[in-house]
Amino acid sequence: HPYQNRTPPKRKKPRTSFTRLQIAELEKRFHKQKYLASAERAALAKSLKMTDAQVKTWFQNRRTKWRRQTAEEREAERQAANRLMMSLQAEALGKGLYPGPGEPRPNPLTQPWPPSQYQTIASPIC
């Protein structure tokens, strides 16, 4: 059988718990700097009594969380802008400032200019 010579699966590492102080310092550093160079990571790990791998993994996970949060915020802003646009269009439609569905939209190429523009063009050059 092809699976007979396989080594048994490795045990999963238990979840690492960080102290409040470690998390506070990691968050503070993340707020200033989203990516750490290896020397910066090693120094931070040493100062927090963590391994380099723990700091690296924490930053990777925190960047993932940050990207998800910013994407959710952008989506919420987009939806709010859409709601505002719809409400402004409905208000303009109610006031007759915006053509409704099926009504022709004004074409600026076929509409006459307002008189003030005629005056500007027709004024004599001295």
PDB file of N, CA and C in Angstrom, residues 51-92:
ATOM      1  N   THR A  51      10.212  34.570  20.847  1.00  0.00           N
ATOM      2  CA  THR A  51      11.101  34.102  19.786  1.00  0.00           C
ATOM      3  C   THR A  51      10.869  34.955  18.539  1.00  0.00           C
ATOM      4  N   ASP A  52      11.856  34.934  17.657  1.00  0.00           N
ATOM      5  CA  ASP A  52      11.757  35.642  16.386  1.00  0.00           C
ATOM      6  C   ASP A  52      10.541  35.134  15.601  1.00  0.00           C
ATOM      7  N   ALA A  53      10.345  33.819  15.620  1.00  0.00           N
ATOM      8  CA  ALA A  53       9.229  33.207  14.892  1.00  0.00           C
ATOM      9  C   ALA A  53       7.879  33.667  15.453  1.00  0.00           C
ATOM     10  N   GLN A  54       7.799  33.830  16.768  1.00  0.00           N
ATOM     11  CA  GLN A  54       6.547  34.295  17.371  1.00  0.00           C
ATOM     12  C   GLN A  54       6.207  35.715  16.919  1.00  0.00           C
ATOM     13  N   VAL A  55       7.214  36.584  16.888  1.00  0.00           N
ATOM     14  CA  VAL A  55       6.992  37.970  16.455  1.00  0.00           C
ATOM     15  C   VAL A  55       6.625  37.984  14.972  1.00  0.00           C
ATOM     16  N   LYS A  56       7.343  37.196  14.186  1.00  0.00           N
ATOM     17  CA  LYS A  56       7.070  37.127  12.746  1.00  0.00           C
ATOM     18  C   LYS A  56       5.633  36.674  12.490  1.00  0.00           C
ATOM     19  N   THR A  57       5.213  35.617  13.156  1.00  0.00           N
ATOM     20  CA  THR A  57       3.860  35.087  12.988  1.00  0.00           C
ATOM     21  C   THR A  57       2.817  36.085  13.478  1.00  0.00           C
ATOM     22  N   TRP A  58       3.097  36.741  14.624  1.00  0.00           N
ATOM     23  CA  TRP A  58       2.151  37.723  15.147  1.00  0.00           C
ATOM     24  C   TRP A  58       1.942  38.846  14.127  1.00  0.00           C
ATOM     25  N   PHE A  59       3.033  39.351  13.533  1.00  0.00           N
ATOM     26  CA  PHE A  59       2.929  40.425  12.542  1.00  0.00           C
ATOM     27  C   PHE A  59       2.191  39.955  11.285  1.00  0.00           C
ATOM     28  N   GLN A  60       2.446  38.730  10.846  1.00  0.00           N
ATOM     29  CA  GLN A  60       1.731  38.201   9.672  1.00  0.00           C
ATOM     30  C   GLN A  60       0.227  38.150   9.943  1.00  0.00           C
ATOM     31  N   ASN A  61      -0.128  37.622  11.111  1.00  0.00           N
ATOM     32  CA  ASN A  61      -1.542  37.517  11.465  1.00  0.00           C
ATOM     33  C   ASN A  61      -2.176  38.898  11.631  1.00  0.00           C
ATOM     34  N   ARG A  62      -1.422  39.823  12.216  1.00  0.00           N
ATOM     35  CA  ARG A  62      -1.953  41.176  12.448  1.00  0.00           C
ATOM     36  C   ARG A  62      -2.157  41.922  11.127  1.00  0.00           C
ATOM     37  N   ARG A  63      -1.245  41.719  10.160  1.00  0.00           N
ATOM     38  CA  ARG A  63      -1.421  42.348   8.840  1.00  0.00           C
ATOM     39  C   ARG A  63      -2.662  41.799   8.138  1.00  0.00           C
ATOM     40  N   THR A  64      -2.906  40.504   8.290  1.00  0.00           N
ATOM     41  CA  THR A  64      -4.095  39.890   7.696  1.00  0.00           C
ATOM     42  C   THR A  64      -5.353  40.510   8.298  1.00  0.00           C
ATOM     43  N   LYS A  65      -5.372  40.664   9.617  1.00  0.00           N
ATOM     44  CA  LYS A  65      -6.510  41.277  10.301  1.00  0.00           C
ATOM     45  C   LYS A  65      -6.686  42.728   9.844  1.00  0.00           C
ATOM     46  N   TRP A  66      -5.579  43.460   9.719  1.00  0.00           N
ATOM     47  CA  TRP A  66      -5.598  44.869   9.297  1.00  0.00           C
ATOM     48  C   TRP A  66      -6.165  45.000   7.877  1.00  0.00           C
ATOM     49  N   ARG A  67      -5.714  44.124   6.969  1.00  0.00           N
ATOM     50  CA  ARG A  67      -6.222  44.165   5.585  1.00  0.00           C
ATOM     51  C   ARG A  67      -7.722  43.899   5.535  1.00  0.00           C
ATOM     52  N   ARG A  68      -8.172  42.922   6.312  1.00  0.00           N
ATOM     53  CA  ARG A  68      -9.600  42.596   6.345  1.00  0.00           C
ATOM     54  C   ARG A  68     -10.403  43.784   6.890  1.00  0.00           C
ATOM     55  N   GLN A  69      -9.902  44.405   7.975  1.00  0.00           N
ATOM     56  CA  GLN A  69     -10.608  45.546   8.560  1.00  0.00           C
ATOM     57  C   GLN A  69     -10.674  46.724   7.592  1.00  0.00           C
ATOM     58  N   THR A  70      -9.567  47.025   6.921  1.00  0.00           N
ATOM     59  CA  THR A  70      -9.571  48.165   5.999  1.00  0.00           C
ATOM     60  C   THR A  70     -10.466  47.878   4.794  1.00  0.00           C
ATOM     61  N   ALA A  71     -10.507  46.628   4.350  1.00  0.00           N
ATOM     62  CA  ALA A  71     -11.398  46.273   3.236  1.00  0.00           C
ATOM     63  C   ALA A  71     -12.856  46.437   3.663  1.00  0.00           C
ATOM     64  N   GLU A  72     -13.179  46.036   4.893  1.00  0.00           N
ATOM     65  CA  GLU A  72     -14.548  46.181   5.398  1.00  0.00           C
ATOM     66  C   GLU A  72     -14.912  47.656   5.533  1.00  0.00           C
ATOM     67  N   GLU A  73     -13.958  48.480   5.999  1.00  0.00           N
ATOM     68  CA  GLU A  73     -14.208  49.921   6.135  1.00  0.00           C
ATOM     69  C   GLU A  73     -14.441  50.560   4.767  1.00  0.00           C
ATOM     70  N   ARG A  74     -13.619  50.183   3.780  1.00  0.00           N
ATOM     71  CA  ARG A  74     -13.797  50.729   2.423  1.00  0.00           C
ATOM     72  C   ARG A  74     -15.157  50.338   1.850  1.00  0.00           C
ATOM     73  N   GLU A  75     -15.574  49.097   2.088  1.00  0.00           N
ATOM     74  CA  GLU A  75     -16.867  48.641   1.598  1.00  0.00           C
ATOM     75  C   GLU A  75     -18.001  49.413   2.276  1.00  0.00           C
ATOM     76  N   ALA A  76     -17.892  49.651   3.579  1.00  0.00           N
ATOM     77  CA  ALA A  76     -18.917  50.420   4.296  1.00  0.00           C
ATOM     78  C   ALA A  76     -18.984  51.849   3.758  1.00  0.00           C
ATOM     79  N   GLU A  77     -17.819  52.451   3.473  1.00  0.00           N
ATOM     80  CA  GLU A  77     -17.791  53.804   2.903  1.00  0.00           C
ATOM     81  C   GLU A  77     -18.421  53.821   1.507  1.00  0.00           C
ATOM     82  N   ARG A  78     -18.142  52.794   0.708  1.00  0.00           N
ATOM     83  CA  ARG A  78     -18.709  52.705  -0.638  1.00  0.00           C
ATOM     84  C   ARG A  78     -20.232  52.606  -0.568  1.00  0.00           C
ATOM     85  N   GLN A  79     -20.723  51.779   0.358  1.00  0.00           N
ATOM     86  CA  GLN A  79     -22.169  51.625   0.504  1.00  0.00           C
ATOM     87  C   GLN A  79     -22.816  52.925   0.984  1.00  0.00           C
ATOM     88  N   ALA A  80     -22.154  53.636   1.907  1.00  0.00           N
ATOM     89  CA  ALA A  80     -22.682  54.914   2.394  1.00  0.00           C
ATOM     90  C   ALA A  80     -22.731  55.934   1.257  1.00  0.00           C
ATOM     91  N   ALA A  81     -21.693  55.962   0.421  1.00  0.00           N
ATOM     92  CA  ALA A  81     -21.666  56.883  -0.722  1.00  0.00           C
ATOM     93  C   ALA A  81     -22.785  56.544  -1.704  1.00  0.00           C
ATOM     94  N   ASN A  82     -23.026  55.255  -1.928  1.00  0.00           N
ATOM     95  CA  ASN A  82     -24.116  54.834  -2.821  1.00  0.00           C
ATOM     96  C   ASN A  82     -25.473  55.263  -2.269  1.00  0.00           C
ATOM     97  N   ARG A  83     -25.664  55.098  -0.939  1.00  0.00           N
ATOM     98  CA  ARG A  83     -26.934  55.511  -0.328  1.00  0.00           C
ATOM     99  C   ARG A  83     -27.129  57.020  -0.464  1.00  0.00           C
ATOM    100  N   LEU A  84     -26.058  57.787  -0.255  1.00  0.00           N
ATOM    101  CA  LEU A  84     -26.137  59.242  -0.388  1.00  0.00           C
ATOM    102  C   LEU A  84     -26.488  59.623  -1.824  1.00  0.00           C
ATOM    103  N   MET A  85     -25.835  58.995  -2.789  1.00  0.00           N
ATOM    104  CA  MET A  85     -26.095  59.294  -4.198  1.00  0.00           C
ATOM    105  C   MET A  85     -27.552  58.983  -4.552  1.00  0.00           C
ATOM    106  N   MET A  86     -28.051  57.850  -4.087  1.00  0.00           N
ATOM    107  CA  MET A  86     -29.442  57.478  -4.372  1.00  0.00           C
ATOM    108  C   MET A  86     -30.405  58.486  -3.747  1.00  0.00           C
ATOM    109  N   SER A  87     -30.118  58.933  -2.535  1.00  0.00           N
ATOM    110  CA  SER A  87     -31.009  59.886  -1.877  1.00  0.00           C
ATOM    111  C   SER A  87     -30.963  61.238  -2.583  1.00  0.00           C
ATOM    112  N   LEU A  88     -29.785  61.663  -3.041  1.00  0.00           N
ATOM    113  CA  LEU A  88     -29.674  62.926  -3.776  1.00  0.00           C
ATOM    114  C   LEU A  88     -30.397  62.836  -5.119  1.00  0.00           C
ATOM    115  N   GLN A  89     -30.288  61.690  -5.787  1.00  0.00           N
ATOM    116  CA  GLN A  89     -30.991  61.509  -7.056  1.00  0.00           C
ATOM    117  C   GLN A  89     -32.503  61.526  -6.844  1.00  0.00           C
ATOM    118  N   ALA A  90     -32.961  60.872  -5.770  1.00  0.00           N
ATOM    119  CA  ALA A  90     -34.399  60.847  -5.476  1.00  0.00           C
ATOM    120  C   ALA A  90     -34.892  62.259  -5.173  1.00  0.00           C
ATOM    121  N   GLU A  91     -34.099  63.020  -4.437  1.00  0.00           N
ATOM    122  CA  GLU A  91     -34.466  64.405  -4.111  1.00  0.00           C
ATOM    123  C   GLU A  91     -34.521  65.256  -5.384  1.00  0.00           C
ATOM    124  N   ALA A  92     -33.531  65.102  -6.254  1.00  0.00           N
ATOM    125  CA  ALA A  92     -33.498  65.858  -7.511  1.00  0.00           C
ATOM    126  C   ALA A  92     -34.665  65.459  -8.409  1.00  0.00           C
TER     127      ALA A  92
END
